[in-house]
mmCIF file with all atom_site columns, C-alpha atoms in Angstrom:
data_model
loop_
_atom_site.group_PDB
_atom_site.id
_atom_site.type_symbol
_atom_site.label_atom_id
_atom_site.label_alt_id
_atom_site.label_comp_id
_atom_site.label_asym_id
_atom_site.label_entity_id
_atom_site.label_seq_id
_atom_site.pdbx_PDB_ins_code
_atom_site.Cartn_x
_atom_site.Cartn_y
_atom_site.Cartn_z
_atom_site.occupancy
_atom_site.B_iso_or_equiv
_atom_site.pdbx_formal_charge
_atom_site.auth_seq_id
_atom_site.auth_comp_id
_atom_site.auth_asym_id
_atom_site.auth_atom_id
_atom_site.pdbx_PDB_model_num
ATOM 1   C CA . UNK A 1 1   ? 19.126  -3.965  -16.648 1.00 0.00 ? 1453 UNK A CA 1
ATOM 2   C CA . UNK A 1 2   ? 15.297  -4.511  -16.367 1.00 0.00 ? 1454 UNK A CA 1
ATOM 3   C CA . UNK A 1 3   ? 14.299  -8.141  -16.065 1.00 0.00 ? 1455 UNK A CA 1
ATOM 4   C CA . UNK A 1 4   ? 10.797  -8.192  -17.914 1.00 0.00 ? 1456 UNK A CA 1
ATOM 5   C CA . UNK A 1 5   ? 8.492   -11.264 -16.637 1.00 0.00 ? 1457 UNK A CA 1
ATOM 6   C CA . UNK A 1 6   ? 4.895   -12.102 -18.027 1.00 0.00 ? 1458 UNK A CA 1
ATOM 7   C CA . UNK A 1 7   ? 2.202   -11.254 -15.809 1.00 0.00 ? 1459 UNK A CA 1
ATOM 8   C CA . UNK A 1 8   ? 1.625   -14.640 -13.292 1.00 0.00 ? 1460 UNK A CA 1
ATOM 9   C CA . UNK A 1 9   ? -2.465  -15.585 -13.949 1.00 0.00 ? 1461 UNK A CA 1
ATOM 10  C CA . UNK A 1 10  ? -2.935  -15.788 -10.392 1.00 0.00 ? 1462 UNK A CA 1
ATOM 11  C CA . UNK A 1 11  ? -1.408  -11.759 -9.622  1.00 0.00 ? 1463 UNK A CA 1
ATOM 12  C CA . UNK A 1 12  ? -4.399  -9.992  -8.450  1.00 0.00 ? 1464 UNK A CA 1
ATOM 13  C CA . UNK A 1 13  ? -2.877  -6.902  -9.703  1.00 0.00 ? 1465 UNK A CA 1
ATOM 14  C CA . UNK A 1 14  ? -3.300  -8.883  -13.612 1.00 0.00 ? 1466 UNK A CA 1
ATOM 15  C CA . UNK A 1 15  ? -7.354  -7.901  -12.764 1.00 0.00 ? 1467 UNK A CA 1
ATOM 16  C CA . UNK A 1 16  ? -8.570  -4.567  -13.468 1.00 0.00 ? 1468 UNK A CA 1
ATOM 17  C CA . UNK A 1 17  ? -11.759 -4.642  -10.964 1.00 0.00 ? 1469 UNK A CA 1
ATOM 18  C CA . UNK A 1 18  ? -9.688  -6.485  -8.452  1.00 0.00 ? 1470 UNK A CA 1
ATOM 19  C CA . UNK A 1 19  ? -6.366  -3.620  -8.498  1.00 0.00 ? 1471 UNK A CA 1
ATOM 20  C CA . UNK A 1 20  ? -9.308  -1.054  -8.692  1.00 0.00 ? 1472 UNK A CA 1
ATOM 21  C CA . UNK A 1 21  ? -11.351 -2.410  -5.444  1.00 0.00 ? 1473 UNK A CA 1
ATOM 22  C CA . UNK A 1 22  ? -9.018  -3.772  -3.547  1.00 0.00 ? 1474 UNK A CA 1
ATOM 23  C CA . UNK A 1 23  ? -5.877  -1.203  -3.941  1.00 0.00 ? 1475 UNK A CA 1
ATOM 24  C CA . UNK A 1 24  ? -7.373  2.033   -5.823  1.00 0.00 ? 1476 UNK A CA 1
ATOM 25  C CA . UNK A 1 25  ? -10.453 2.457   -4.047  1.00 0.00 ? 1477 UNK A CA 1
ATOM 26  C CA . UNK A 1 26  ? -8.503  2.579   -0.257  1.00 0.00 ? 1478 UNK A CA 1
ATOM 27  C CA . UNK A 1 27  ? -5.491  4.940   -1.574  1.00 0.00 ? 1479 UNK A CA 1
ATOM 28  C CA . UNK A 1 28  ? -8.239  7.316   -3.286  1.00 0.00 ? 1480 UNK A CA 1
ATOM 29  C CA . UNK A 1 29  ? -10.190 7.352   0.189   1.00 0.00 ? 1481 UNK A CA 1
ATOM 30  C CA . UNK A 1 30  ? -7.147  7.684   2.251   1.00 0.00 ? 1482 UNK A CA 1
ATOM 31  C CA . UNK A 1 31  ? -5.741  10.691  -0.077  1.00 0.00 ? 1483 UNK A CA 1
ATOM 32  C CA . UNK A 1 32  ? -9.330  12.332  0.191   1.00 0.00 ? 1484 UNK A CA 1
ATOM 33  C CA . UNK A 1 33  ? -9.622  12.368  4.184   1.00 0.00 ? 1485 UNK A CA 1
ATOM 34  C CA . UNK A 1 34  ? -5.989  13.451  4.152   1.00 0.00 ? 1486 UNK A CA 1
ATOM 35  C CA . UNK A 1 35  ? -7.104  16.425  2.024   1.00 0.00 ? 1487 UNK A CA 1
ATOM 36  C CA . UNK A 1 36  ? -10.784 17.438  3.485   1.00 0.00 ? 1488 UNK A CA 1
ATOM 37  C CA . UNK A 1 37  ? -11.234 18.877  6.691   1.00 0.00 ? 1489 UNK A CA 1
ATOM 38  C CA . UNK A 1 38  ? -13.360 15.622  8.202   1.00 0.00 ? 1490 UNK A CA 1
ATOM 39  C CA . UNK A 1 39  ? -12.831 14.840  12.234  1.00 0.00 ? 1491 UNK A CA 1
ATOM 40  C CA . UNK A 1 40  ? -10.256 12.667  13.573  1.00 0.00 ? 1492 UNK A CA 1
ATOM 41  C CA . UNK A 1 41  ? -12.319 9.745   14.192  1.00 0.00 ? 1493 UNK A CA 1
ATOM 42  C CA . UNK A 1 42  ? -13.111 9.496   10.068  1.00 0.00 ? 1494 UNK A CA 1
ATOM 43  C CA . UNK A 1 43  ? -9.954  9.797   9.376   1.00 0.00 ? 1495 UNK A CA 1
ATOM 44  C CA . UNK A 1 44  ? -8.399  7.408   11.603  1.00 0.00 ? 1496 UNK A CA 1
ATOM 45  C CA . UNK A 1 45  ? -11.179 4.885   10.821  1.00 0.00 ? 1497 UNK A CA 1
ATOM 46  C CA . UNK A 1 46  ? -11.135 5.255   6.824   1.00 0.00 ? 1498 UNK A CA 1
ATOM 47  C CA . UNK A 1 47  ? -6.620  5.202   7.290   1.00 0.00 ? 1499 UNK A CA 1
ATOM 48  C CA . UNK A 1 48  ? -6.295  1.956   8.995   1.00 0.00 ? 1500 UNK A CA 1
ATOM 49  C CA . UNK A 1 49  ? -9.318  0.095   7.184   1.00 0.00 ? 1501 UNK A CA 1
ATOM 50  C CA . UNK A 1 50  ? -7.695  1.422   3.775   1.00 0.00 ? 1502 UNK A CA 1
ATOM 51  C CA . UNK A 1 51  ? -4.005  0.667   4.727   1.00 0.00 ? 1503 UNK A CA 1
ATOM 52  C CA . UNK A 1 52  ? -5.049  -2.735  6.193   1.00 0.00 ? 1504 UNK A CA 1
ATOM 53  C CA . UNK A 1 53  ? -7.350  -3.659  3.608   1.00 0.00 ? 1505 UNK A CA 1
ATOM 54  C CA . UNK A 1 54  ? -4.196  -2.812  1.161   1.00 0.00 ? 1506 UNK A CA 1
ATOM 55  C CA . UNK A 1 55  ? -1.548  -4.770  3.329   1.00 0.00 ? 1507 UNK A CA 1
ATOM 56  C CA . UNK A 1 56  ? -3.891  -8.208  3.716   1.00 0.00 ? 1508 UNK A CA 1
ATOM 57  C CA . UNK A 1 57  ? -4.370  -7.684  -0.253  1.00 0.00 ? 1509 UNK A CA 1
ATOM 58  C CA . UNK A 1 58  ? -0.204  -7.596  -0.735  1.00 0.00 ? 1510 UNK A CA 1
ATOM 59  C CA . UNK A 1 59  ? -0.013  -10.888 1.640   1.00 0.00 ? 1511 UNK A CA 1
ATOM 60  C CA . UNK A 1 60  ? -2.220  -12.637 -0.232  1.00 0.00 ? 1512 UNK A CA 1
ATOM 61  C CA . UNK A 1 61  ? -1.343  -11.535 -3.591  1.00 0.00 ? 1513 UNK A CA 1
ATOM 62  C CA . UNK A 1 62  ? 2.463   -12.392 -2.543  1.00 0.00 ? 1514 UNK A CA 1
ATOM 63  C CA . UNK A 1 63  ? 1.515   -15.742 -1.680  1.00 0.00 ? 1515 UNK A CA 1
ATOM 64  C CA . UNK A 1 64  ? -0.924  -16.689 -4.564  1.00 0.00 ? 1516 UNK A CA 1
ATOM 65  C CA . UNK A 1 65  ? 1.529   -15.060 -6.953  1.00 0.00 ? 1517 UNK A CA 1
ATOM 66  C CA . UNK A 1 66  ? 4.802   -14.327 -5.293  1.00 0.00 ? 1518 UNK A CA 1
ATOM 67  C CA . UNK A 1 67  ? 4.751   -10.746 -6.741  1.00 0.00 ? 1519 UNK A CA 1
ATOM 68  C CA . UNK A 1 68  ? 8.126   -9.112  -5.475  1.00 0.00 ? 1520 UNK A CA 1
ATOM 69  C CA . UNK A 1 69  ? 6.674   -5.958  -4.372  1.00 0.00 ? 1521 UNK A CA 1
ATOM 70  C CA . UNK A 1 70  ? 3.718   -7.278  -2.491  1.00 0.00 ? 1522 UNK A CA 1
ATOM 71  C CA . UNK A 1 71  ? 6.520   -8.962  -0.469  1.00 0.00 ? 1523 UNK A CA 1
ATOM 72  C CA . UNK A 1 72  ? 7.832   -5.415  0.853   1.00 0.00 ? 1524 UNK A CA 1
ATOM 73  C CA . UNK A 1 73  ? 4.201   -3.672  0.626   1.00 0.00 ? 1525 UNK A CA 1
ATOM 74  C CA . UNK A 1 74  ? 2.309   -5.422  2.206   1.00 0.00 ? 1526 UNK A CA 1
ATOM 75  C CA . UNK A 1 75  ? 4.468   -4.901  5.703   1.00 0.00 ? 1527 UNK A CA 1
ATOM 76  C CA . UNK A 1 76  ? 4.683   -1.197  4.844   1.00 0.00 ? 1528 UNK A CA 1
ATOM 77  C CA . UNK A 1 77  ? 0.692   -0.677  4.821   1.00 0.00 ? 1529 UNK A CA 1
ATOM 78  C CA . UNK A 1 78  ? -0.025  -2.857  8.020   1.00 0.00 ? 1530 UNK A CA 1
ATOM 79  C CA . UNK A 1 79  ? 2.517   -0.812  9.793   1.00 0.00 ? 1531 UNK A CA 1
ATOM 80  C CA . UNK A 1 80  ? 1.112   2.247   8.099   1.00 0.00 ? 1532 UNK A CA 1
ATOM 81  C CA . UNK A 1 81  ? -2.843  0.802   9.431   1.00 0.00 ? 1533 UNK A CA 1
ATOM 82  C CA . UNK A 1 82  ? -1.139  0.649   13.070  1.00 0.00 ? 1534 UNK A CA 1
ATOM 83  C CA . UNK A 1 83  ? 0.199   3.725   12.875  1.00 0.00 ? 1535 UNK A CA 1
ATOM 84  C CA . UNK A 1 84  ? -2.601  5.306   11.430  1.00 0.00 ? 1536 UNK A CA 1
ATOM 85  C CA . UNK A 1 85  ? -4.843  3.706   14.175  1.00 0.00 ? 1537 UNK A CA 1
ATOM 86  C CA . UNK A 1 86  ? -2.375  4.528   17.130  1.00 0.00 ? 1538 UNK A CA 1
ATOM 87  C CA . UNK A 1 87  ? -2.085  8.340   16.145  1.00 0.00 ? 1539 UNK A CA 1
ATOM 88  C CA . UNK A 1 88  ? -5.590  8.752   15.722  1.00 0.00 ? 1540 UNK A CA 1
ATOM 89  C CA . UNK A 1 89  ? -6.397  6.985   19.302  1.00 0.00 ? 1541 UNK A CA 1
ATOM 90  C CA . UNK A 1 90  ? -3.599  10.001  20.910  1.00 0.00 ? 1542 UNK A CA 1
ATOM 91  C CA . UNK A 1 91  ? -1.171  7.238   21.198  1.00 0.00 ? 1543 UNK A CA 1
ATOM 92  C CA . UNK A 1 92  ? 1.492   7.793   18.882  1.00 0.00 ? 1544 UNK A CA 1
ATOM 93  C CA . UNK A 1 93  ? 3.027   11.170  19.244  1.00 0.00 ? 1545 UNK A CA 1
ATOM 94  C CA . UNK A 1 94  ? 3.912   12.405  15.730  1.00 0.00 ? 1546 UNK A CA 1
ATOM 95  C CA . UNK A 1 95  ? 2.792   16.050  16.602  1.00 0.00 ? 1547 UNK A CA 1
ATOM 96  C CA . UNK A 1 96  ? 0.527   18.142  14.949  1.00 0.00 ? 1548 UNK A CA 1
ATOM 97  C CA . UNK A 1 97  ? 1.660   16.787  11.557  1.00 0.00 ? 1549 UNK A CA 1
ATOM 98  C CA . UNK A 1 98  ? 1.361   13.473  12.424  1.00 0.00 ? 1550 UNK A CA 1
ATOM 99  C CA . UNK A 1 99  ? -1.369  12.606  9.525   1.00 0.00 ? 1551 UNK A CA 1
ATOM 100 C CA . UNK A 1 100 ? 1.555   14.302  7.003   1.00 0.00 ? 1552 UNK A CA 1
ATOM 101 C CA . UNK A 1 101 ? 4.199   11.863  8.466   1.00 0.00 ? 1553 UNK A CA 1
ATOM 102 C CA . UNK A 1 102 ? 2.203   8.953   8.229   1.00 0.00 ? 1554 UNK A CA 1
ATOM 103 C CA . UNK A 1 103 ? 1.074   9.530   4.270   1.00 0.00 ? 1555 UNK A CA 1
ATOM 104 C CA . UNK A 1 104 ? 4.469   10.727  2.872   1.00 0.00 ? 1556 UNK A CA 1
ATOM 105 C CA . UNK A 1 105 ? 5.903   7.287   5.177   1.00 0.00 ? 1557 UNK A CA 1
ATOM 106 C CA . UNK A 1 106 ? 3.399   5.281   2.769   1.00 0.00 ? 1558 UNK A CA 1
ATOM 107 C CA . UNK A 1 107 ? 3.834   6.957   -0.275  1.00 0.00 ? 1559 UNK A CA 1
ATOM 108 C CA . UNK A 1 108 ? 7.658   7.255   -0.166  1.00 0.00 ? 1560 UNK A CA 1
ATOM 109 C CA . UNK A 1 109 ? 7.489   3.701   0.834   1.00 0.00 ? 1561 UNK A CA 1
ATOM 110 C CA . UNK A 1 110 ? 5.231   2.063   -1.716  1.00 0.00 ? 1562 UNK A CA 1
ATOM 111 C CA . UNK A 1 111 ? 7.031   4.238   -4.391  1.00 0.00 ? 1563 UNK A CA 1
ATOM 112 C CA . UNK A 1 112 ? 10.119  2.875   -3.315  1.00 0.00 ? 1564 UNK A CA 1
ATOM 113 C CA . UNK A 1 113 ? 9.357   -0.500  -2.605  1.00 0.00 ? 1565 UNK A CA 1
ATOM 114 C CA . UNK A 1 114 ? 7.008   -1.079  -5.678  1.00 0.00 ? 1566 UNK A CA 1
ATOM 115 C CA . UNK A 1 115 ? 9.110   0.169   -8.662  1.00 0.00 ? 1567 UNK A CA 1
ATOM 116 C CA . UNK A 1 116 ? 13.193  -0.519  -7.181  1.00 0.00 ? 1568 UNK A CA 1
ATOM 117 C CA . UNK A 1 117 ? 12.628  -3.980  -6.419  1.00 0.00 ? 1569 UNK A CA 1
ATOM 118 C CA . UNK A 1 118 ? 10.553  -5.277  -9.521  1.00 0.00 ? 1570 UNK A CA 1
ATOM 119 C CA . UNK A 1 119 ? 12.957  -3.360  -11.767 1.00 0.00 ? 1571 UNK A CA 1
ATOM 120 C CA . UNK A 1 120 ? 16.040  -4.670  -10.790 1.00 0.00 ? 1572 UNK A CA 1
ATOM 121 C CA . UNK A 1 121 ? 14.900  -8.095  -9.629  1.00 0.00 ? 1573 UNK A CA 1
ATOM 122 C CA . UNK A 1 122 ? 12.304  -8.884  -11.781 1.00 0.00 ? 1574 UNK A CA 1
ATOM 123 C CA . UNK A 1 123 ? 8.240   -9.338  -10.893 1.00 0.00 ? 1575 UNK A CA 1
ATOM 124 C CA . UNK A 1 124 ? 7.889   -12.597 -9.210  1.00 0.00 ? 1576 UNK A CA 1
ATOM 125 C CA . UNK A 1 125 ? 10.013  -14.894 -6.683  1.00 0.00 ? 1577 UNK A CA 1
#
């Protein structure tokens, strides 16, 4: 049973130019140095800016609104910024398809942990 809740005025994600600044513009530049053939060092920096600027933006939104999700996302993408940061600096050894791992982690993760939760337990805490 879906638990429908009106949208909280102080949810960030209630504010088209904020969702599209502070969440869209990091996943588009994340998915487009995971696609293009840049160098490490671009990719590693533009990763763990994008997932860290999306994980502070989760914390905060969780505790201006208490948005569910944000709650469980915003742990996902600072892990995802460490890892991110960690591979790229030869630390982390995920292999040669260590930049694969690291996006289908996040996007299996913020699938799962944006849409299960809010469905079955409703939008805000």
């Amino acid at each position: 049973m879906r638990i429908t809740t009106p949208v909280h005025p102080r949810d960030i994600l209630a504010s088209f130019p904020l969702v599209v600044a502070i969440f869209w513009v990091p996943i588009l530049a994340i998915a487009v140095t995971g696609y293009l053939p840049v160098g490490g060092a671009v990719r590693t920096a533009v990763w763990t800016a994008g997932c860290l600027l999306r994980g502070a933006a989760c914390f905060a939104n969780a505790m201006r609104c208490g948005r569910l999700h944000c709650y469980l996302t915003g742990p996902l993408f600072l892990l995802g910024g460490l890892a991110s940061l960690f591979y790229g600096l030869g630390l982390l050894p995920l292999g040669k398809t260590g930049w694969g791992i690291i996006g289908y982690a996040l996007l299996a993760g913020v699938v799962l942990l944006t849409y299960l939760p809010e469905h079955f337990l409703g939008r805000y805490r």
